[in-house]
CSV table of C-alpha atoms in Angstrom, one decimal:
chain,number,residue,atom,x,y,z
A,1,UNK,CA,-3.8,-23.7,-4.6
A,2,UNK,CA,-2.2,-20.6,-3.9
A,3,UNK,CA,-3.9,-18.8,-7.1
A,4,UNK,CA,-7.2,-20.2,-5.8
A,5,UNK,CA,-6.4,-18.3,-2.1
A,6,UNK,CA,-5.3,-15.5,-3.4
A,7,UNK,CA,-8.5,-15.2,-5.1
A,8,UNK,CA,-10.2,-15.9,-2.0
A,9,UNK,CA,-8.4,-13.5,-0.1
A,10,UNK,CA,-9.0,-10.4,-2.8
A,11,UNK,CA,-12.8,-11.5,-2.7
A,12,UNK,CA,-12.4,-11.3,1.2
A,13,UNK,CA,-11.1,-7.5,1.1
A,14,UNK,CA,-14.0,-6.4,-1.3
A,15,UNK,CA,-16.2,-7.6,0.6
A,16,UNK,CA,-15.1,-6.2,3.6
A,17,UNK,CA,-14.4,-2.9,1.4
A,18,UNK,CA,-18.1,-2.9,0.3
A,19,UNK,CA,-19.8,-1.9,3.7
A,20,UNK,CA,-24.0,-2.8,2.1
A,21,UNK,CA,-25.1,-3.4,-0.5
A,22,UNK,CA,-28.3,-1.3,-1.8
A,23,UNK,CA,-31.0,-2.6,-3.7
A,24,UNK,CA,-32.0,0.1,-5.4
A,25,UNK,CA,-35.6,-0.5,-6.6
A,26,UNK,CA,-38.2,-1.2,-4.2
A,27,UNK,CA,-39.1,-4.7,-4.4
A,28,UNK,CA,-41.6,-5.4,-7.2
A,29,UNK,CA,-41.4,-1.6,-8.5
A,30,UNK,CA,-38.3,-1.9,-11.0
A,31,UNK,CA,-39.4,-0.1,-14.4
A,32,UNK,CA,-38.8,-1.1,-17.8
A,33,UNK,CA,-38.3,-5.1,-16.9
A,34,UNK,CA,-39.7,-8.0,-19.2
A,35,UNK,CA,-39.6,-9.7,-16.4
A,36,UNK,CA,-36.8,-12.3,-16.8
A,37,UNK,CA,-35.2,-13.9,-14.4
A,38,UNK,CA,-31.7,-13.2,-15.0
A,39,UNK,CA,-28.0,-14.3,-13.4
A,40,UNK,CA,-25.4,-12.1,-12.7
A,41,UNK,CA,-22.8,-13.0,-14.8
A,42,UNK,CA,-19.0,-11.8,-15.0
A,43,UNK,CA,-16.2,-12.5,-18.1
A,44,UNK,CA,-12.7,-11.3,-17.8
A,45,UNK,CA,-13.4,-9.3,-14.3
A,46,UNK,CA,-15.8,-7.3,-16.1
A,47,UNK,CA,-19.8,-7.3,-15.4
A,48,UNK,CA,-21.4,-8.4,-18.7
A,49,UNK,CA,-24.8,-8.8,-17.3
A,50,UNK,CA,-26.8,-7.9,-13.7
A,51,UNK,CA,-29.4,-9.7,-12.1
A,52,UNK,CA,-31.0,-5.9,-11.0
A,53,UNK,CA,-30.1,-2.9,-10.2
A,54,UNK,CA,-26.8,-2.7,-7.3
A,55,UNK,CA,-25.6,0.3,-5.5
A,56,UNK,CA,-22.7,-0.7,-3.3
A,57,UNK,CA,-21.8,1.5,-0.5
A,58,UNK,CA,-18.2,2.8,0.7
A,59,UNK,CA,-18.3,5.0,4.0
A,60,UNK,CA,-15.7,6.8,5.7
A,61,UNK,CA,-15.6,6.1,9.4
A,62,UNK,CA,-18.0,8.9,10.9
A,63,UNK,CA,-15.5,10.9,12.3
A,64,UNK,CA,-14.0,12.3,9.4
A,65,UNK,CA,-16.8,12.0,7.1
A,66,UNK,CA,-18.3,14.9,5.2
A,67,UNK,CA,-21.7,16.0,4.2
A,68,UNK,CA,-20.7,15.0,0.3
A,69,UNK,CA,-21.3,12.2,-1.3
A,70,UNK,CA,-20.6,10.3,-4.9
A,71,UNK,CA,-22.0,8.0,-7.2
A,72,UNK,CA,-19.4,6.2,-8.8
A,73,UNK,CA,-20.5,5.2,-12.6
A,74,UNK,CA,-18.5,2.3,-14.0
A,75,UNK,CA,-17.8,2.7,-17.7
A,76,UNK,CA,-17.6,-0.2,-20.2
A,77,UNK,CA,-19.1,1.0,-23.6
A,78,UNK,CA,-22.8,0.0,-21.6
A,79,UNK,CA,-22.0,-3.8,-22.8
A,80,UNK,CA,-20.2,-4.1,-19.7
A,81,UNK,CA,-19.4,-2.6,-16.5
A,82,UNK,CA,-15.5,-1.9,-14.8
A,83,UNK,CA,-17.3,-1.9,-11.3
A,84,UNK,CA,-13.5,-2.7,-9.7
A,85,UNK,CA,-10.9,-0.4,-11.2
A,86,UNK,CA,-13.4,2.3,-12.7
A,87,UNK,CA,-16.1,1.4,-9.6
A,88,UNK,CA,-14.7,0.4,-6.0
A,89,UNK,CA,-11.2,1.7,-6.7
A,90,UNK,CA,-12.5,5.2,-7.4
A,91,UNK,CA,-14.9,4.4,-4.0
A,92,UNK,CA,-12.1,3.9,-1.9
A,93,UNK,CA,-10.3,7.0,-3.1
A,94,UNK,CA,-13.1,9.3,-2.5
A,95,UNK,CA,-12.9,7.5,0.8
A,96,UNK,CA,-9.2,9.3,1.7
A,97,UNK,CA,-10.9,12.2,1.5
A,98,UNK,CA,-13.9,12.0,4.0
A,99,UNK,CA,-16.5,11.8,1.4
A,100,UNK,CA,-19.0,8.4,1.2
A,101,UNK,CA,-19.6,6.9,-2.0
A,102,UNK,CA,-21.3,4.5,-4.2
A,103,UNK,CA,-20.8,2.1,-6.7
A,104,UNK,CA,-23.8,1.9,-9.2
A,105,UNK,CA,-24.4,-1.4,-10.9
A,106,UNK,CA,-26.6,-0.6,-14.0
A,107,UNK,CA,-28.7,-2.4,-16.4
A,108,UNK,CA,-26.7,-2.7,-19.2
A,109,UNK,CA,-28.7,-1.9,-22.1
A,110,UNK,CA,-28.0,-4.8,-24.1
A,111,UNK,CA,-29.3,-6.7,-21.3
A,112,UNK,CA,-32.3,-9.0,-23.3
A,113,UNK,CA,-35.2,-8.2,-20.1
A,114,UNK,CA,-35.3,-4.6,-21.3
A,115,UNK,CA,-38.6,-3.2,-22.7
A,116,UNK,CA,-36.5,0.3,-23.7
A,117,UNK,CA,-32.9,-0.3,-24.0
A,118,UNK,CA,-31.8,3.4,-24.1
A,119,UNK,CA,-33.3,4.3,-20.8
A,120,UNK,CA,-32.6,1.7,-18.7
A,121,UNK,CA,-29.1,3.1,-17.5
A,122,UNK,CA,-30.6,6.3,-17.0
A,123,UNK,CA,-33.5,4.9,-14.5
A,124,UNK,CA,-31.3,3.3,-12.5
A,125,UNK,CA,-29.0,6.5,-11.2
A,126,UNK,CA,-32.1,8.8,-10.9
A,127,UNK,CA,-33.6,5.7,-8.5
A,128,UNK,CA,-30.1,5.8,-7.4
A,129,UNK,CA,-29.9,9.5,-6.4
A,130,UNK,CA,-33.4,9.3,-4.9
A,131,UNK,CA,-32.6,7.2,-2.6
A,132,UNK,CA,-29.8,8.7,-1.0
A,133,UNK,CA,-31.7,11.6,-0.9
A,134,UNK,CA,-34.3,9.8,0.6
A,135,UNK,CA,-32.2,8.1,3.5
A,136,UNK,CA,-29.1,10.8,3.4
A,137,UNK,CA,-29.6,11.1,7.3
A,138,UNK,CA,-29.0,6.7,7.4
A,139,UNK,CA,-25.7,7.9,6.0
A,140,UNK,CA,-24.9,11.3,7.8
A,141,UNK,CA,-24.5,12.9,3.8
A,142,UNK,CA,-26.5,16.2,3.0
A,143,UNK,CA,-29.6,15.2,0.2
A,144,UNK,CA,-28.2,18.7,-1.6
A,145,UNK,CA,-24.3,17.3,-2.1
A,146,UNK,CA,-24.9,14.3,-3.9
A,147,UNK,CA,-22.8,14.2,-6.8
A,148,UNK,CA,-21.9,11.6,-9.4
A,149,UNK,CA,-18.9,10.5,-11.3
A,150,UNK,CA,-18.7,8.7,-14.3
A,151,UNK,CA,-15.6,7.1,-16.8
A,152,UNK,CA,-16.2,6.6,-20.1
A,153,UNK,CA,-19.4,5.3,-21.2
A,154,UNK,CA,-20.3,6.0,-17.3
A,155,UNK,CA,-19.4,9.4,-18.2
A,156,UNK,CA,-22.3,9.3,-20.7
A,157,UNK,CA,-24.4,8.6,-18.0
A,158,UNK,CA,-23.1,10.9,-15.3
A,159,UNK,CA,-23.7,13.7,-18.2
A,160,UNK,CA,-27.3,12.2,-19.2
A,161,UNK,CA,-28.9,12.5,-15.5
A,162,UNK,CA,-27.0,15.9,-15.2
A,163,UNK,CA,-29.1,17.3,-18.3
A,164,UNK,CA,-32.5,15.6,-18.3
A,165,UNK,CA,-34.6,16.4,-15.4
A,166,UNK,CA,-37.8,13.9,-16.5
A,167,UNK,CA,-37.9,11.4,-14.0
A,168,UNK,CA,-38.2,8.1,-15.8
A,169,UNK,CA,-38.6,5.9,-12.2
A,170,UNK,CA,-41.8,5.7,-12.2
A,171,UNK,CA,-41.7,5.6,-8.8
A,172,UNK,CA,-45.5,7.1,-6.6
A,173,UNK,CA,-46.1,8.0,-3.5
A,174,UNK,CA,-43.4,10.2,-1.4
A,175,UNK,CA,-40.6,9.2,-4.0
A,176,UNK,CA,-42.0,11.8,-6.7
A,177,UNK,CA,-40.9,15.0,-5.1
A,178,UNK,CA,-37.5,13.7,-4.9
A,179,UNK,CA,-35.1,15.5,-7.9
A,180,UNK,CA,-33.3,13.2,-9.8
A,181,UNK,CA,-30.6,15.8,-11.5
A,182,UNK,CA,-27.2,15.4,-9.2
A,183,UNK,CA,-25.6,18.2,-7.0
A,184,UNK,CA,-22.4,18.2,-9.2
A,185,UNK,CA,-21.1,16.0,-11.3
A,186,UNK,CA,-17.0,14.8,-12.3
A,187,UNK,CA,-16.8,13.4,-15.8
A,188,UNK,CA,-13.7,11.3,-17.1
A,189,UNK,CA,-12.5,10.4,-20.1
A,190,UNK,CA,-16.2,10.8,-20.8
A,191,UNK,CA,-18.4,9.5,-24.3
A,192,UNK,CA,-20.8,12.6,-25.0
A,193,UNK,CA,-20.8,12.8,-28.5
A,194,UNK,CA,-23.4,9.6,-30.6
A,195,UNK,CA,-22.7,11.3,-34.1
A,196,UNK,CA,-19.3,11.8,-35.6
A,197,UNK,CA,-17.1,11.4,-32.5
A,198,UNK,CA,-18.8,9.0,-30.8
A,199,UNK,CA,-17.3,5.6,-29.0
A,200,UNK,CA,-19.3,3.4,-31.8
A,201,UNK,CA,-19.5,0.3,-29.1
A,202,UNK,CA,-21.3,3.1,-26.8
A,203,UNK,CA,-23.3,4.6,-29.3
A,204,UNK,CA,-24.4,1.0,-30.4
A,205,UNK,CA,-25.1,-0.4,-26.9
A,206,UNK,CA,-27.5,2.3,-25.8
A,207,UNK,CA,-29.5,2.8,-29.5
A,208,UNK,CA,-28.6,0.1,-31.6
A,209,UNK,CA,-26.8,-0.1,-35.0
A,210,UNK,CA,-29.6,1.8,-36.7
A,211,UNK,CA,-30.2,4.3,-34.7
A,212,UNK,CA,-31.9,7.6,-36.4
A,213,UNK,CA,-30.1,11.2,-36.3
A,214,UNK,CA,-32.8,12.1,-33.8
A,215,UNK,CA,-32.3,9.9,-31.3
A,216,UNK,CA,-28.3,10.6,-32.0
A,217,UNK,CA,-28.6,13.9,-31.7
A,218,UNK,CA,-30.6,13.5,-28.9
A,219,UNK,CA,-28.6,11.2,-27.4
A,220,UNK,CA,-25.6,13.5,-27.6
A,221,UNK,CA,-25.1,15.2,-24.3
A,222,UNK,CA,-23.5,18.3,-25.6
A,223,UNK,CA,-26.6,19.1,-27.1
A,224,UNK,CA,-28.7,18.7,-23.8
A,225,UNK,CA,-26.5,21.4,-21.6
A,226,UNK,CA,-28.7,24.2,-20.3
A,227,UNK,CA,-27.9,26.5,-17.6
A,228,UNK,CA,-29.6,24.5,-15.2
A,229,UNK,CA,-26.9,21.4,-15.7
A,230,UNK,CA,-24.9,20.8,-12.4
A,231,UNK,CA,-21.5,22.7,-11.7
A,232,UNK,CA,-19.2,19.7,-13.8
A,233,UNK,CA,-15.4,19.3,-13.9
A,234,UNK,CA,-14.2,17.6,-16.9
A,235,UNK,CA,-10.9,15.4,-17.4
A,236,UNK,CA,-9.7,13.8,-20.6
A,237,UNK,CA,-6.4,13.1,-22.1
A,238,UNK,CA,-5.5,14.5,-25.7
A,239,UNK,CA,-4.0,11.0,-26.7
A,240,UNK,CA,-7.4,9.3,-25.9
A,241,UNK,CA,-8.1,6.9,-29.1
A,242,UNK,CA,-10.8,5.7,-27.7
A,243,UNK,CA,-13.3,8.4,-26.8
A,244,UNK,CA,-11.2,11.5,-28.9
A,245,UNK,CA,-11.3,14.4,-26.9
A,246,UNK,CA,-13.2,16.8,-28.5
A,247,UNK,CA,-15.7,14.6,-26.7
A,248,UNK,CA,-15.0,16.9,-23.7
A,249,UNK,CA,-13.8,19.9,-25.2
A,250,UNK,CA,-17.8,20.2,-26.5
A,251,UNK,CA,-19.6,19.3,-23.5
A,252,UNK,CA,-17.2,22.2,-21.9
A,253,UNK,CA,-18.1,24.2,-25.0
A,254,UNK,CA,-22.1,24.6,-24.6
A,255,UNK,CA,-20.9,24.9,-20.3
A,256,UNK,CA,-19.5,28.0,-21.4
A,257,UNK,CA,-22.1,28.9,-23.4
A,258,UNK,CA,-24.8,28.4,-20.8
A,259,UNK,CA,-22.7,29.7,-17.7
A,260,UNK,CA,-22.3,26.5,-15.9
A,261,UNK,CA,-19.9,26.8,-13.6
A,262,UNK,CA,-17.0,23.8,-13.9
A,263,UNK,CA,-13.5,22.8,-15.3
A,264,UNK,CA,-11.6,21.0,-17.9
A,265,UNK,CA,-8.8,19.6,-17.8
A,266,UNK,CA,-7.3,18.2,-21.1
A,267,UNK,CA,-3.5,16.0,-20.0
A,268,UNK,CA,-1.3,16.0,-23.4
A,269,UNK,CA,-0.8,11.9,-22.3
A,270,UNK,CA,-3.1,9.1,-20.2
A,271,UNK,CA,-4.7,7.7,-23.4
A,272,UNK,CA,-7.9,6.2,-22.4
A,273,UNK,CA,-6.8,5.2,-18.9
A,274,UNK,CA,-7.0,7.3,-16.5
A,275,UNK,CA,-8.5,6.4,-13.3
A,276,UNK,CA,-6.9,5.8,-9.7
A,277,UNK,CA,-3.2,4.5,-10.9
A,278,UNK,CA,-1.7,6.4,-13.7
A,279,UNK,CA,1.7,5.6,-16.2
A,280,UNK,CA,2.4,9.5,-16.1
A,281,UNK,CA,3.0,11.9,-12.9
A,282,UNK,CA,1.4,14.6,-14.6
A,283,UNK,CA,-2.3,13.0,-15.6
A,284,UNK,CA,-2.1,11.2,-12.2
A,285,UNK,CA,-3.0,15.2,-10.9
A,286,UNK,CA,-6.2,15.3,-12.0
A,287,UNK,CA,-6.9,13.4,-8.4
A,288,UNK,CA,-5.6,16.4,-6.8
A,289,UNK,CA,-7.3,19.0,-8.9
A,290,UNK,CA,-10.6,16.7,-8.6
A,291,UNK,CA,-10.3,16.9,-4.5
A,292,UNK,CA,-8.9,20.8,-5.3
A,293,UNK,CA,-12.3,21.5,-7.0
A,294,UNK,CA,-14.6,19.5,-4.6
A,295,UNK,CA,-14.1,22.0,-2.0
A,296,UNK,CA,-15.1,24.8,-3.5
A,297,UNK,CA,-18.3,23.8,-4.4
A,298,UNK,CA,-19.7,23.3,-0.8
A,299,UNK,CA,-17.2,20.1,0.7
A,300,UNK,CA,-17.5,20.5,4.3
């Protein structure tokens, strides 16, 4: 009984934590859909499947709150999605400091509705970012500091709508002269290699087990940087086994290389889990360095 309203009490709190929910595609106008009606369903506090696309809002109270906001990516190897600890944790944080954010809730590309797997994911935070552009005022943020973060896998995808400017909405009317590519964009323990460093489970989610070099190599976000990508800071740890850290150590590489302005930050422990509570004092800075960074790219 007390498990059960404990339970209760935690859903209570998230709730209350979780000011609106957004539905982000206009009703009848999501792309790329078969059609089926699907359930929401969880395993292991983890989302394994969505019924459509979510964006969860966090707001500061409007006295201290800044003209930047977030998108908050949840990773989970695009099988699944961490929308607590790598989603409304991260929301609240950004909260501390004055800036609104919000959670995305993607289409998980193994989801069976899907008419294109591997750009489902990608629709979803460019509807995601127009429509905060679109209603910015609603939320008192600026339509030209919207920035997105993204852990692992959701670090794929932060990286993916940084770098490809087509807008795959499909959305008409007023909704097309709305940019989809993010004001900035914070990448964590990030998946941006497909080929020989890639998180397989990613790789596999998003193109499947036989995907061609092509689409791998097209796939791979260190390979899409141009000097147009969004000013990025990078964070990884050098112990990751999961997603090795070269995987950010490229993506910085080809930044370099095209003049984009950014940071990375490589901590010689955190493994692959770093987020808002950290084992080690020192990877737990990357917070700081994160909020550090934030302002000098236009945080007012």
């Amino acid at each position: 009984m007390k498990k059960i309203t404990f339970l209760l009490l935690i859903f209570f709190i998230l709730q209350l934590s979780a000011q609106e929910k957004i539905m982000v595609w206009p009703k009848g106008q999501m792309p790329n859909s078969k059609g089926l009606s699907l359930k929401t369903e969880e395993k292991d506090g983890r989302i394994i499947q969505i019924k459509e696309t979510e964006l969860f809002a966090f707001l500061p109270p409007k006295e201290e709150r800044k003209q930047m906001a977030v998108i908050v990516i949840p990773g989970g190897g695009y099988y699944k999605l961490t929308y607590d600890l790598g989603g409304y944790q991260i929301a609240k944080w950004f909260n501390t400091l004055g800036i609104s954010a919000f959670v995305l809730n993607y289409r998980l590309p193994t989801s069976p509705d899907l008419k294109q797997k591997e750009i489902a994911p990608l629709q979803d935070i460019q509807a995601a970012i127009k429509y905060l552009r679109k209603n910015a005022e609603q939320y008192g943020i600026s339509p030209e500091q919207i920035g997105v973060i993204g852990t692992s896998a959701g670090g794929h995808l932060a990286a993916s709508v940084s770098n490809i400017s087509t807008d795959y909405t499909e959305l008409k009317g007023d909704w097309t002269s709305i940019p989809t590519v993010p004001n900035f964009a914070i990448l964590v323990s990030p998946v941006i290699d497909l080929g020989e460093f890639a998180h397989v489970g990613s790789r596999n989610s998003l193109l499947g087990e036989n995907a061609s070099p092509e689409k791998i190599k097209e796939y791979s976000m260190q390979n899409r940087v141009t000097e147009k990508t969004p000013p990025t800071i990078l964070f990884h740890a050098e112990n990751d086994k999961t997603v090795p850290v070269i995987n950010s150590i490229l993506y910085y590489q080809e930044m370099v290389k095209n003049k984009v302005k950014g940071a990375l930050f490589i901590f010689p422990e955190g493994e692959h889990k770093i987020g808002i509570t950290n084992k080690s004092e020192l990877t737990d800075n990357w917070k700081k360095l994160c909020a550090d960074w934030l302002k000098t790219i236009g945080n007012k």
